[in-house]
Tab-separated table of C-alpha atoms in Angstrom:
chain	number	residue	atom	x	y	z
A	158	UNK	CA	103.941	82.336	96.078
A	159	UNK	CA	101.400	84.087	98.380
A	160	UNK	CA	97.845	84.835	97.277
A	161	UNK	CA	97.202	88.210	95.802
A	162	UNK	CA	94.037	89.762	95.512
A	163	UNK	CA	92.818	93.389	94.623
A	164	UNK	CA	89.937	94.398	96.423
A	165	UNK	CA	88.947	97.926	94.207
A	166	UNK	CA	86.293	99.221	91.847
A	167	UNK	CA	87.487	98.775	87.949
A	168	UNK	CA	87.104	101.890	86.753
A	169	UNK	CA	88.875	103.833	89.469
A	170	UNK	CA	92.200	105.524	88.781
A	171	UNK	CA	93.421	104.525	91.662
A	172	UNK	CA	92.750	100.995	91.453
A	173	UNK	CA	94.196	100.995	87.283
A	174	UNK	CA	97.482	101.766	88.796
A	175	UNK	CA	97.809	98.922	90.774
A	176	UNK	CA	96.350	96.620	87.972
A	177	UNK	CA	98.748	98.121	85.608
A	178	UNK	CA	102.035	97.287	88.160
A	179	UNK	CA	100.706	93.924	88.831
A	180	UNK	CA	100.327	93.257	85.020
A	181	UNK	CA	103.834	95.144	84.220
A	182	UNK	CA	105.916	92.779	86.933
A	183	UNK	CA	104.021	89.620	85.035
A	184	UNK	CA	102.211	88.794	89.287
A	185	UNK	CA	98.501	86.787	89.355
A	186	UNK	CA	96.290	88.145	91.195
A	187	UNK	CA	92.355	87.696	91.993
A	188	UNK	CA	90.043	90.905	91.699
A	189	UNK	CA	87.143	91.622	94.054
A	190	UNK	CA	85.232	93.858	92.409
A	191	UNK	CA	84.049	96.422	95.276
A	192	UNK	CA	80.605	98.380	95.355
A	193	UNK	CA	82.124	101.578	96.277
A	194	UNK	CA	78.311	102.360	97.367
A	195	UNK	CA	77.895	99.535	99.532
A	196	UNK	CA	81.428	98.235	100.888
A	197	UNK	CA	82.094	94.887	102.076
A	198	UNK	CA	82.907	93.711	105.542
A	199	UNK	CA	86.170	92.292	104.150
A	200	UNK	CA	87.215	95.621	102.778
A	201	UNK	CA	86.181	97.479	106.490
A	202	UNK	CA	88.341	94.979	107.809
A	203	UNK	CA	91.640	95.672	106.119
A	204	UNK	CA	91.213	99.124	105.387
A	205	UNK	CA	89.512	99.703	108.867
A	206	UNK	CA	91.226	103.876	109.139
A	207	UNK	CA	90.860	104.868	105.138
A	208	UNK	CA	87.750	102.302	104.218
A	209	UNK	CA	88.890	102.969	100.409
A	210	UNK	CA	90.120	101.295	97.662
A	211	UNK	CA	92.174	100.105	95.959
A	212	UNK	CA	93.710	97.306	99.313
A	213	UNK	CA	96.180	94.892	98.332
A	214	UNK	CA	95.803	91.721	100.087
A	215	UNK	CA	98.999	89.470	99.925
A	216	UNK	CA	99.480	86.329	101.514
A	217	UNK	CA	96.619	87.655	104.034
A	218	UNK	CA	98.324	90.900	105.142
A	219	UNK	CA	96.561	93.984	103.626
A	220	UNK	CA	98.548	97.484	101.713
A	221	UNK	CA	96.499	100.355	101.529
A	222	UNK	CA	96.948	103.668	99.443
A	223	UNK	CA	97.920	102.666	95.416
A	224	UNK	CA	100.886	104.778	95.874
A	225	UNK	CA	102.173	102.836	99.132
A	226	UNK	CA	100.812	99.391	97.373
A	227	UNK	CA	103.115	100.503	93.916
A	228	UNK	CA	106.467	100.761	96.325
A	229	UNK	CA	105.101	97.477	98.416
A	230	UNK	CA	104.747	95.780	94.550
A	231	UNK	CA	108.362	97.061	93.393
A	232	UNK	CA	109.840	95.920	96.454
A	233	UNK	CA	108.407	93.083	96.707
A	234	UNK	CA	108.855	91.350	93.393
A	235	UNK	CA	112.010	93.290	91.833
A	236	UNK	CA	111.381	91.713	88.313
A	237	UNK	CA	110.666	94.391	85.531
A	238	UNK	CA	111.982	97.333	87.692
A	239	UNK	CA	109.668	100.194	87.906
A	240	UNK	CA	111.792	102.347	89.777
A	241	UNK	CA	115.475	103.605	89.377
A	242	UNK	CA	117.818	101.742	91.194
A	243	UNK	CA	120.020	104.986	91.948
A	244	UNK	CA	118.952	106.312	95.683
A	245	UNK	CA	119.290	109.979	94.075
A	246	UNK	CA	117.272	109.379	91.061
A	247	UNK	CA	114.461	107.473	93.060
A	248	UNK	CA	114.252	109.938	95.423
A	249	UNK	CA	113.352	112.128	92.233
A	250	UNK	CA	110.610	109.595	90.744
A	251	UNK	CA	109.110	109.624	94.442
A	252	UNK	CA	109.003	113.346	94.529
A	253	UNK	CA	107.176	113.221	91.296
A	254	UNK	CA	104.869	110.366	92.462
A	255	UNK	CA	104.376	112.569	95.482
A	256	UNK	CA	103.599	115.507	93.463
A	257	UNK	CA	101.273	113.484	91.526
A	258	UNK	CA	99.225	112.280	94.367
A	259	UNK	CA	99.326	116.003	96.217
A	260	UNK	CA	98.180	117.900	93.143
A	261	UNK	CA	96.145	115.373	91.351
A	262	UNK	CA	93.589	115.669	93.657
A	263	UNK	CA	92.294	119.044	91.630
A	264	UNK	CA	91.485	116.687	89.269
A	265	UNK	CA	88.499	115.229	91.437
A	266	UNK	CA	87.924	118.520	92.875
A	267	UNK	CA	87.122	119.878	89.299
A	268	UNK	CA	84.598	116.908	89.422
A	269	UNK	CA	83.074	117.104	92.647
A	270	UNK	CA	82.608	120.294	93.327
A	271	UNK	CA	80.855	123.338	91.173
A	272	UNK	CA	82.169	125.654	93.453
A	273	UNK	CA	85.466	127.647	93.211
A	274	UNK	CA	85.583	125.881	89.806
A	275	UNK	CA	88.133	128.804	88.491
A	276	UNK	CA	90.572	127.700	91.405
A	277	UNK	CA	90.488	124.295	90.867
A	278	UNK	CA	91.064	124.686	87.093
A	279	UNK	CA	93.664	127.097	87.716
A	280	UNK	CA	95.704	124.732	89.688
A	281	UNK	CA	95.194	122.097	87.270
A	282	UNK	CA	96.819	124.156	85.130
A	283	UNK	CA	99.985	125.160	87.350
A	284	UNK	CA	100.264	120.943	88.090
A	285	UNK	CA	100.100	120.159	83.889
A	286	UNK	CA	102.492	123.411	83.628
A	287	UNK	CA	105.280	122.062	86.117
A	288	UNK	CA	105.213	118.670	84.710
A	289	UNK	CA	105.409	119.902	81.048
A	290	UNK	CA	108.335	122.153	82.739
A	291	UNK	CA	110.528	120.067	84.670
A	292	UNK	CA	109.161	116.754	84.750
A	293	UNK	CA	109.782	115.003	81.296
A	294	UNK	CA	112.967	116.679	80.216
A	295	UNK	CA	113.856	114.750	76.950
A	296	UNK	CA	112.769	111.384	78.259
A	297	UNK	CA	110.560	109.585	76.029
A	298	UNK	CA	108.741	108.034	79.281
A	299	UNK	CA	109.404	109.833	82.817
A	300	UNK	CA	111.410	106.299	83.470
A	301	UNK	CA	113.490	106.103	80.370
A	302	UNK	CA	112.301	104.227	77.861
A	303	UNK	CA	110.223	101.931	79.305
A	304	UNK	CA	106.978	103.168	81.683
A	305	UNK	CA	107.785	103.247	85.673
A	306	UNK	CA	105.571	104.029	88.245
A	307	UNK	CA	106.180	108.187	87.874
A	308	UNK	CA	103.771	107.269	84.277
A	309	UNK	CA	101.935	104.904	86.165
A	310	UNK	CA	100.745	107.897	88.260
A	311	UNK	CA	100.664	110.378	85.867
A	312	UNK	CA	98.989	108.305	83.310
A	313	UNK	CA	96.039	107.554	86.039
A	314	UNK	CA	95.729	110.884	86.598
A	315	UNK	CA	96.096	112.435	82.900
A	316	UNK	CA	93.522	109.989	81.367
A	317	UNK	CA	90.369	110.482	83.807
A	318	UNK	CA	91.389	114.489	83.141
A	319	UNK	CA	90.856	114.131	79.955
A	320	UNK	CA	87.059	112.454	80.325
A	321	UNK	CA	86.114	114.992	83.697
A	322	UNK	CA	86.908	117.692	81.269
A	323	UNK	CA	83.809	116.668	78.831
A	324	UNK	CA	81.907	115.987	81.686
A	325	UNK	CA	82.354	119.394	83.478
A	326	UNK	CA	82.414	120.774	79.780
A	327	UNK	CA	85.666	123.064	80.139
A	328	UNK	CA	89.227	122.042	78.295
A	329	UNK	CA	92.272	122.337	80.147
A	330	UNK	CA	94.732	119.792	78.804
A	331	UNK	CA	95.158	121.164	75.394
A	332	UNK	CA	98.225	119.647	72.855
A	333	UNK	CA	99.444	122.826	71.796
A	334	UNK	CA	99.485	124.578	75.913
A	335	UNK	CA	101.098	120.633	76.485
A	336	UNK	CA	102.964	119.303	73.763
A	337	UNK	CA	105.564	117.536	75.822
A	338	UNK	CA	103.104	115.518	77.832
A	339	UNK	CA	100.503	115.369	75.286
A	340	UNK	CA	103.974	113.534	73.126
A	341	UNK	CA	104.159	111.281	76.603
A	342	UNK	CA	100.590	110.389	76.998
A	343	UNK	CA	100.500	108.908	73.383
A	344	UNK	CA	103.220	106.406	73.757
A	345	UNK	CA	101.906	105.245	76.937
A	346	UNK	CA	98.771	104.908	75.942
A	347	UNK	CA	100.396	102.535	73.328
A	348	UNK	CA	102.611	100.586	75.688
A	349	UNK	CA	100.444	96.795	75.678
A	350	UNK	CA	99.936	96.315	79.220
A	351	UNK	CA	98.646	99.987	79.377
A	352	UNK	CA	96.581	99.451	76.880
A	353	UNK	CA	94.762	96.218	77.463
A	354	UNK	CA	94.286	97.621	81.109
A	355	UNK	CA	92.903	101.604	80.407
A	356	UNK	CA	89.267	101.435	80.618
A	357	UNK	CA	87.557	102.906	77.705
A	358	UNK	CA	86.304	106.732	77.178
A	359	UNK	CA	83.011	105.329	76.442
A	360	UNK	CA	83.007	103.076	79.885
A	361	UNK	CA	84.320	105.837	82.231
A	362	UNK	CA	81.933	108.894	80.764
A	363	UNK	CA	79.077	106.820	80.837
A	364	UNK	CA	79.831	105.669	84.444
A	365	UNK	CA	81.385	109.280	85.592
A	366	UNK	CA	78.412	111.037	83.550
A	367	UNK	CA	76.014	109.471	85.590
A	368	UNK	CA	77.836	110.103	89.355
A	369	UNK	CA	78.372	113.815	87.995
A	370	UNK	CA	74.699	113.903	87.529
A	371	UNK	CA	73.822	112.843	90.378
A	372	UNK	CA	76.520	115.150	92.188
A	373	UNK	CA	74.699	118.611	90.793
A	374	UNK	CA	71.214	117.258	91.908
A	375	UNK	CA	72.051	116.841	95.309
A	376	UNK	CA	74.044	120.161	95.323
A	377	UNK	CA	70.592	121.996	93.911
A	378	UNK	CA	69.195	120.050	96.790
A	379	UNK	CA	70.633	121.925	99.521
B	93	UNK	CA	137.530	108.442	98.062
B	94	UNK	CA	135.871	111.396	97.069
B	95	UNK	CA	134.552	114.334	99.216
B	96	UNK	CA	131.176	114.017	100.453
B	97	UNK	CA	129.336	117.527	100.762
B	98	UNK	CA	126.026	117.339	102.365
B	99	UNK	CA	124.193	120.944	103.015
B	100	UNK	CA	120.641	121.164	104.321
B	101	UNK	CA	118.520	125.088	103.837
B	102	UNK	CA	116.157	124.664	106.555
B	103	UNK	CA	114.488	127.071	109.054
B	104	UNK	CA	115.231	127.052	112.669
B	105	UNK	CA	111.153	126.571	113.261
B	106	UNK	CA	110.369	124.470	110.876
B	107	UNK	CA	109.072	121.119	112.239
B	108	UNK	CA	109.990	119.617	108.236
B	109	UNK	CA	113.654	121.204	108.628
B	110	UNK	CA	113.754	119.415	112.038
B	111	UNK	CA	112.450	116.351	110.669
B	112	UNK	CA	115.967	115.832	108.296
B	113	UNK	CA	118.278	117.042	110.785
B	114	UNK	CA	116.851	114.564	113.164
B	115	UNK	CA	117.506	111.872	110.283
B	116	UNK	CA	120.968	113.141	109.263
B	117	UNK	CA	121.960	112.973	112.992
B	118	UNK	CA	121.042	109.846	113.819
B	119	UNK	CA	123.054	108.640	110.764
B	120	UNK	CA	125.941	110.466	111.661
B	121	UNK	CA	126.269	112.437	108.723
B	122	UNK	CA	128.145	115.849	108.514
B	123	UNK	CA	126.012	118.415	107.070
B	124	UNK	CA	126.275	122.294	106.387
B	125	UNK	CA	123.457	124.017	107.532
B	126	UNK	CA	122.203	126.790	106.004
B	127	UNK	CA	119.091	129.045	107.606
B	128	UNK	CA	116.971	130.788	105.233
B	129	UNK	CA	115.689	133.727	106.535
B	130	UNK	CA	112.300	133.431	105.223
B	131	UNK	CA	109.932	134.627	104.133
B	132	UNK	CA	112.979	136.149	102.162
B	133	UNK	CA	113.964	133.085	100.262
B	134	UNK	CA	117.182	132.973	98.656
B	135	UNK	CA	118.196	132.606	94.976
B	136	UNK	CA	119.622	129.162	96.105
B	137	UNK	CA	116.510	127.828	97.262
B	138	UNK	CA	114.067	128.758	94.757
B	139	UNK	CA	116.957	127.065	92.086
B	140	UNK	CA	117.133	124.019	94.341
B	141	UNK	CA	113.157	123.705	94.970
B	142	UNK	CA	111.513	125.330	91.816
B	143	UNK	CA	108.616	123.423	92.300
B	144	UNK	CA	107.499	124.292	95.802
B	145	UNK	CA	109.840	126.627	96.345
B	146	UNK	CA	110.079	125.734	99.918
B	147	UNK	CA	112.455	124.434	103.083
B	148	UNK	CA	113.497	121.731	103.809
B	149	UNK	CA	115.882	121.078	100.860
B	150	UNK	CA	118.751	118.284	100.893
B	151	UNK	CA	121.733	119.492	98.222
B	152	UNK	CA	124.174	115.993	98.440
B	153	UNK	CA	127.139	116.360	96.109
B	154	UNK	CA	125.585	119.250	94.353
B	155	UNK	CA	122.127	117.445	94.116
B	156	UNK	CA	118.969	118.866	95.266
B	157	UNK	CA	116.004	117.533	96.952
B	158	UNK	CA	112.975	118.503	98.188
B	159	UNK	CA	110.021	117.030	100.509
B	160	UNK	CA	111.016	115.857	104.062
B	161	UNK	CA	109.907	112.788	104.481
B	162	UNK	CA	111.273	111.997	100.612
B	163	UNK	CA	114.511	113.260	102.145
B	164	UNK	CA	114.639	110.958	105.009
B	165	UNK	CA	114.047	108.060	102.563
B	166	UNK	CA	117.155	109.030	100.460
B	167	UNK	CA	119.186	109.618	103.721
B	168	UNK	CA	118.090	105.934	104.762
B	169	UNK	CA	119.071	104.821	101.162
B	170	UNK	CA	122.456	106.696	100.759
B	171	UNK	CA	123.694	106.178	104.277
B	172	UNK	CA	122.868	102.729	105.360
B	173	UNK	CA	124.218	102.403	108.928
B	174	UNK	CA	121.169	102.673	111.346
B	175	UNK	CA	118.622	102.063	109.176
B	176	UNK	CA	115.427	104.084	109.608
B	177	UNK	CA	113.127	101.731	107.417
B	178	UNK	CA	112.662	98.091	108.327
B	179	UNK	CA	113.874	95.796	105.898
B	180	UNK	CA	110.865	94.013	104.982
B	181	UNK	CA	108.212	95.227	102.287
B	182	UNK	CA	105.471	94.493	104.217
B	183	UNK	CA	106.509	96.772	107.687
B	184	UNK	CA	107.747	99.472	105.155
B	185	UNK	CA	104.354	99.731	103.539
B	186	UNK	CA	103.078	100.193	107.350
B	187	UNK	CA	105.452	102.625	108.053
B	188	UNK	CA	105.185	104.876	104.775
B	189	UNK	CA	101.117	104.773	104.862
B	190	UNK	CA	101.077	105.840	108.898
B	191	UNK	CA	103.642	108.437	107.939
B	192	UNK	CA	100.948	109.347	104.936
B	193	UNK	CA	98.100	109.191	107.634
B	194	UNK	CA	99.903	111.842	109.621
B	195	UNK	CA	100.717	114.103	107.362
B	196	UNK	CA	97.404	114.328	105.765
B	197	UNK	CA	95.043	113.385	108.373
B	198	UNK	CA	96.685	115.158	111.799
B	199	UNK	CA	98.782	117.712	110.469
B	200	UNK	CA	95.908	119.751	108.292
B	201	UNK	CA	93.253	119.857	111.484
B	202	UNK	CA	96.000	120.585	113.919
B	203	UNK	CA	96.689	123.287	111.899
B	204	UNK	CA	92.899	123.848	111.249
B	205	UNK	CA	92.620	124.360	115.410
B	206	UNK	CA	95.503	126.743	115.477
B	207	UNK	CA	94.589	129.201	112.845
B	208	UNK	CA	90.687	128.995	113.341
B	209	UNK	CA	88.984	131.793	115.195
B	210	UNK	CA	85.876	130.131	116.649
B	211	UNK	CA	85.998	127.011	115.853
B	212	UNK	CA	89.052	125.530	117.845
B	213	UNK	CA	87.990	122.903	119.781
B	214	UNK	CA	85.791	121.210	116.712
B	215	UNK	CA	88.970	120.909	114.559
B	216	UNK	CA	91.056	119.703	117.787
B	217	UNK	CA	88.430	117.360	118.841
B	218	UNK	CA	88.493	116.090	115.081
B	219	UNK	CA	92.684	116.327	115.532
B	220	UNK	CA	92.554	114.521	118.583
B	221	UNK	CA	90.478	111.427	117.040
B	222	UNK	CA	92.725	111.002	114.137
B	223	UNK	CA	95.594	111.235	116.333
B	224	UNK	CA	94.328	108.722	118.542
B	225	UNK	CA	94.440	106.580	116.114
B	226	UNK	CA	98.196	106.809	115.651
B	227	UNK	CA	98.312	104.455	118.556
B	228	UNK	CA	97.863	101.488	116.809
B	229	UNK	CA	100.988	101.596	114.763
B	230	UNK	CA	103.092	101.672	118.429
B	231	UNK	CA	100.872	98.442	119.415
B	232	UNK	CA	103.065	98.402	122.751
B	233	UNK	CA	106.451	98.488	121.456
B	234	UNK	CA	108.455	101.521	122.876
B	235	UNK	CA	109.393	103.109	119.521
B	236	UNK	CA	107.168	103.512	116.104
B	237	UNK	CA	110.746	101.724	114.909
B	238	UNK	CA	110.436	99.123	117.033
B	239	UNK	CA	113.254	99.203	119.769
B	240	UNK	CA	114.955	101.982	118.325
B	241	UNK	CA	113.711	105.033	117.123
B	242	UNK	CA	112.696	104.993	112.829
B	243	UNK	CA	111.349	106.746	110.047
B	244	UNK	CA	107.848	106.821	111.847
B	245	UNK	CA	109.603	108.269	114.860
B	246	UNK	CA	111.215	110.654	112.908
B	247	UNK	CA	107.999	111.902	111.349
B	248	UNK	CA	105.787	112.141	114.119
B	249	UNK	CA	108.194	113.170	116.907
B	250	UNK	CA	107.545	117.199	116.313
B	251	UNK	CA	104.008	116.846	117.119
B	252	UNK	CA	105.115	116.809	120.756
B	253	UNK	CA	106.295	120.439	120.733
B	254	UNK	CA	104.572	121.891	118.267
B	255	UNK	CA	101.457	120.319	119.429
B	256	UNK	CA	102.435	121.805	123.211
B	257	UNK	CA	102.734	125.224	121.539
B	258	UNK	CA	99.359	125.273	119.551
B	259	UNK	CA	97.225	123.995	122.924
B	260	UNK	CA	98.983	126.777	124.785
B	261	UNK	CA	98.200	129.496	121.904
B	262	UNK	CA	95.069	128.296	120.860
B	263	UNK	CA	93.711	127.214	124.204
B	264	UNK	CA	92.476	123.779	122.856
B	265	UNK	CA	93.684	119.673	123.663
B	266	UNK	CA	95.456	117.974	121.292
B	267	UNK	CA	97.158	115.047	123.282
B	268	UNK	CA	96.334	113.932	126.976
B	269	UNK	CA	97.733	111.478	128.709
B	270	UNK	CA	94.408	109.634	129.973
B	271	UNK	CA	92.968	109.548	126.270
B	272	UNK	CA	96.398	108.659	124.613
B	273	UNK	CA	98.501	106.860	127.528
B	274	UNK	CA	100.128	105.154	124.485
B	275	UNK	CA	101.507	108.205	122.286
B	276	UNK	CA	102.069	110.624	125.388
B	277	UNK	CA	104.472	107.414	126.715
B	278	UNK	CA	106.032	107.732	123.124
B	279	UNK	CA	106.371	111.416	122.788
B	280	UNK	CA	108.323	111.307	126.948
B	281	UNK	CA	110.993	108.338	125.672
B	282	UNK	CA	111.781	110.127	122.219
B	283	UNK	CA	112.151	113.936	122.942
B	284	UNK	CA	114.407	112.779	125.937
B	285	UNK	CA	116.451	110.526	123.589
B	286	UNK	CA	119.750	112.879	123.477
B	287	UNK	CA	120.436	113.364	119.904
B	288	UNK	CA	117.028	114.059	119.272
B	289	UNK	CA	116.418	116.349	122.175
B	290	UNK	CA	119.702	118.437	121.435
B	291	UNK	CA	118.226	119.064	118.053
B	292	UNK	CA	114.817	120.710	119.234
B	293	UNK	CA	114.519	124.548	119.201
B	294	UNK	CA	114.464	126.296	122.021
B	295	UNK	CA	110.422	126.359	123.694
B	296	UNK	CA	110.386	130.308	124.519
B	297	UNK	CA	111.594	131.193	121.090
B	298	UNK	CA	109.464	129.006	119.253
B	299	UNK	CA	106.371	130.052	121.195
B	300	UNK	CA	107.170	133.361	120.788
B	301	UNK	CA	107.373	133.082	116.963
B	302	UNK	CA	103.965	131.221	117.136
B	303	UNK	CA	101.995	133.688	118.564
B	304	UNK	CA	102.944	136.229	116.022
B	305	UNK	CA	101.957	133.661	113.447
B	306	UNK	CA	98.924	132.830	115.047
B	307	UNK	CA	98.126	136.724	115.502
B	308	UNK	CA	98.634	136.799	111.414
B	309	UNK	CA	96.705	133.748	110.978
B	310	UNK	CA	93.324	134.761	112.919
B	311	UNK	CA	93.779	138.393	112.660
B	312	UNK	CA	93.285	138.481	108.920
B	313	UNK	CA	90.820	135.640	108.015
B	314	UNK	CA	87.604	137.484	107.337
């Protein structure tokens, strides 16, 4: 088989998904740690338009975007399926992958950004509400029983939620507003390969504490 | 066999709408079209798209779905004569993240030049560079697809007339043939193409409709 490496940073969401796939489908790969503050030539190189990770680099031939590299993964080595294999019901998980990725990025908003706060927390809100609504149905995972890439995107997005809330100081995913996915994010936490992978609370507020910090100083800079 | 019913709600100046008809065309499917007369949306759609609420929507054998470019992916998967996606993972990947690129990185500061009042030409400049770009995914071939037109194709193509319509309204550049001899090649061969071409609206209408947009657009942004 072809080399795979990860070029990303280990506690971003984005690069977690494509760990967690990797690990799921049972594929070695090597991880180049990236210094998201100081980027290496190799990661210019294949990600020359988006210069972000996470890049996939198989067999010398680079993916870019963890949602493209998930489908590139699935398709790729069809072990472990993390997708449906009915056209109509994939086209659903992608919609909700899409979803995820379009409205997920509140999430970082929330973090980056003081202003408009009430707006950003508002449409965090509306994203948790539609997924509680007519996402899960009476699935114990949004796959079936087993996780799929739909969790593998929600579960990214869910778990960094829940530390930028005690960061920013404000709680919006609360059980009893959420019970469905609250029910959701508990088994998958659980799942082993989602376990063993999930950085810690205590790595990512300590690390996100920190950039948040140094976020509002610059802002009372200017 | 069993009978096939295929309906699409679109809008007759939606560039999305035109996106799936331009799909379900070239795959020679028989559809039932059905115009919303927005911004008066019908019971139908807001059952079929509760979460966005919004054209274009794909209803196959009673099943809805939503998100054009998700739709053209289904319509690839559920009719499989003239393929739209290559076969391999790898040139997939490509095609999906330049279809991403477009959508997030052209579409927003096209639109950002048309409904700006004073600061046009900075978004279209910053349109025009990202759009540029677009010109290494055609890397001399006559078709994003390769020799025949694809899901890239498909995605892109509108840009040519809506593009047209927003340099006319908004007095700005968006594609030249010196800067992008590549893309402006592209755009001649595929709006000719006849089954593309006898989809398009008509150019007076479609202006027309634009410039009352455009009125609403900068007349109320304070």
């Amino acid at each position: 088989m072809a080399e795979v490496k990860l070029h990303g940073g280990l506690l971003s969401p984005f690069n977690y998904r494509v760990v967690c796939a990797l690990k799921l489908k049972g594929i070695p790969f090597e991880l180049i740690k990236e210094d998201l503050s100081n980027k290496g030539a190799l990661l210019l190189k294949y990600n020359p338009v988006h210069k972000k990770i996470p890049v996939l680099v198989h067999g010398g031939k680079p993916v870019c975007e963890s949602m493209v590299i998930l489908e590139y993964i699935e398709e790729t080595w069809p072990q472990n399926p993390l997708m449906p294999s009915d056209p109509y019901d994939r086209a659903q998980a992608r919609f909700w992958i899409n979803f995820a990725e379009n409205k997920g990025a509140a999430v970082w908003k929330l973090f980056r950004s003081i202003e408009d706060q009430e707006n950003t927390m508002k449409e965090i809100l509306e994203m948790l509400q539609i997924v509680e609504e007519h996402g899960l149905g009476e699935k114990k995972f949004f796959h079936g029983d087993k996780i799929g890439l739909v969790d593998i995107a929600f579960g990214s997005i869910v778990h960094w939620l829940q530390i930028i809330e005690d960061i920013v100081g404000v709680k919006l995913f609360e059980s009893h507003k959420f019970p469905g996915l609250h029910a959701w994010l508990k088994n998958y936490k659980q799942v082993p390969v989602v376990e063993e992978n999930l950085p810690s609370r205590d790595e990512l507020l300590v690390f996100f504490k920190g950039r948040y910090e140094k976020l509002q100083a610059s802002a009372r800079m200017q | 066999m069993a009978e096939e019913s295929v309906k699409l709600l679109g809008y007759w100046a939606s560039p999305f709408a035109l996106r799936v008809k331009w799909a379900l065309k070239l795959k020679g499917v028989h559809y039932e079209y059905v115009e919303e007369n927005l911004p008066n949306k019908s019971p139908l759609l807001l059952r079929y798209n509760p979460v966005y609420k919004k054209i274009p929507v794909l209803v196959h054998n009673g099943k809805p779905l939503a998100e054009s470019l998700l739709i053209i992916e289904y319509i690839d998967e559920a009719w499989k004569q003239n393929p739209l996606l290559p076969d391999d993972p790898y040139e997939r990947a490509n095609a999906r993240l330049w279809a991403k690129f477009f959508d997030e990185k052209c579409v927003p500061e096209v639109m950002g030049a048309f409904a700006s009042k004073g600061e046009e030409q900075e978004k279209a400049a910053k349109a025009r560079e990202n759009l540029k770009m677009l010109e290494r995914a055609l890397e001399g071939k006559p078709f994003f697809g390769g020799d025949k037109i694809g899901f890239l194709d498909i995605a892109v193509g509108w840009i040519g007339i809506w593009g047209r319509i927003v340099e006319e309204i908004a007095g700005v550049s968006l594609i030249d043939a010196e800067t992008m001899p590549l893309l402006t090649a592209w755009l001649n061969n595929f709006l000719e193409v006849p089954v593309i071409k006898a989809c398009i609206p008509s150019w007076h209408e479609l202006l027309e409709h634009n410039k009352g947009f455009h009125k609403i657009l900068t007349g109320s942004s304070t």
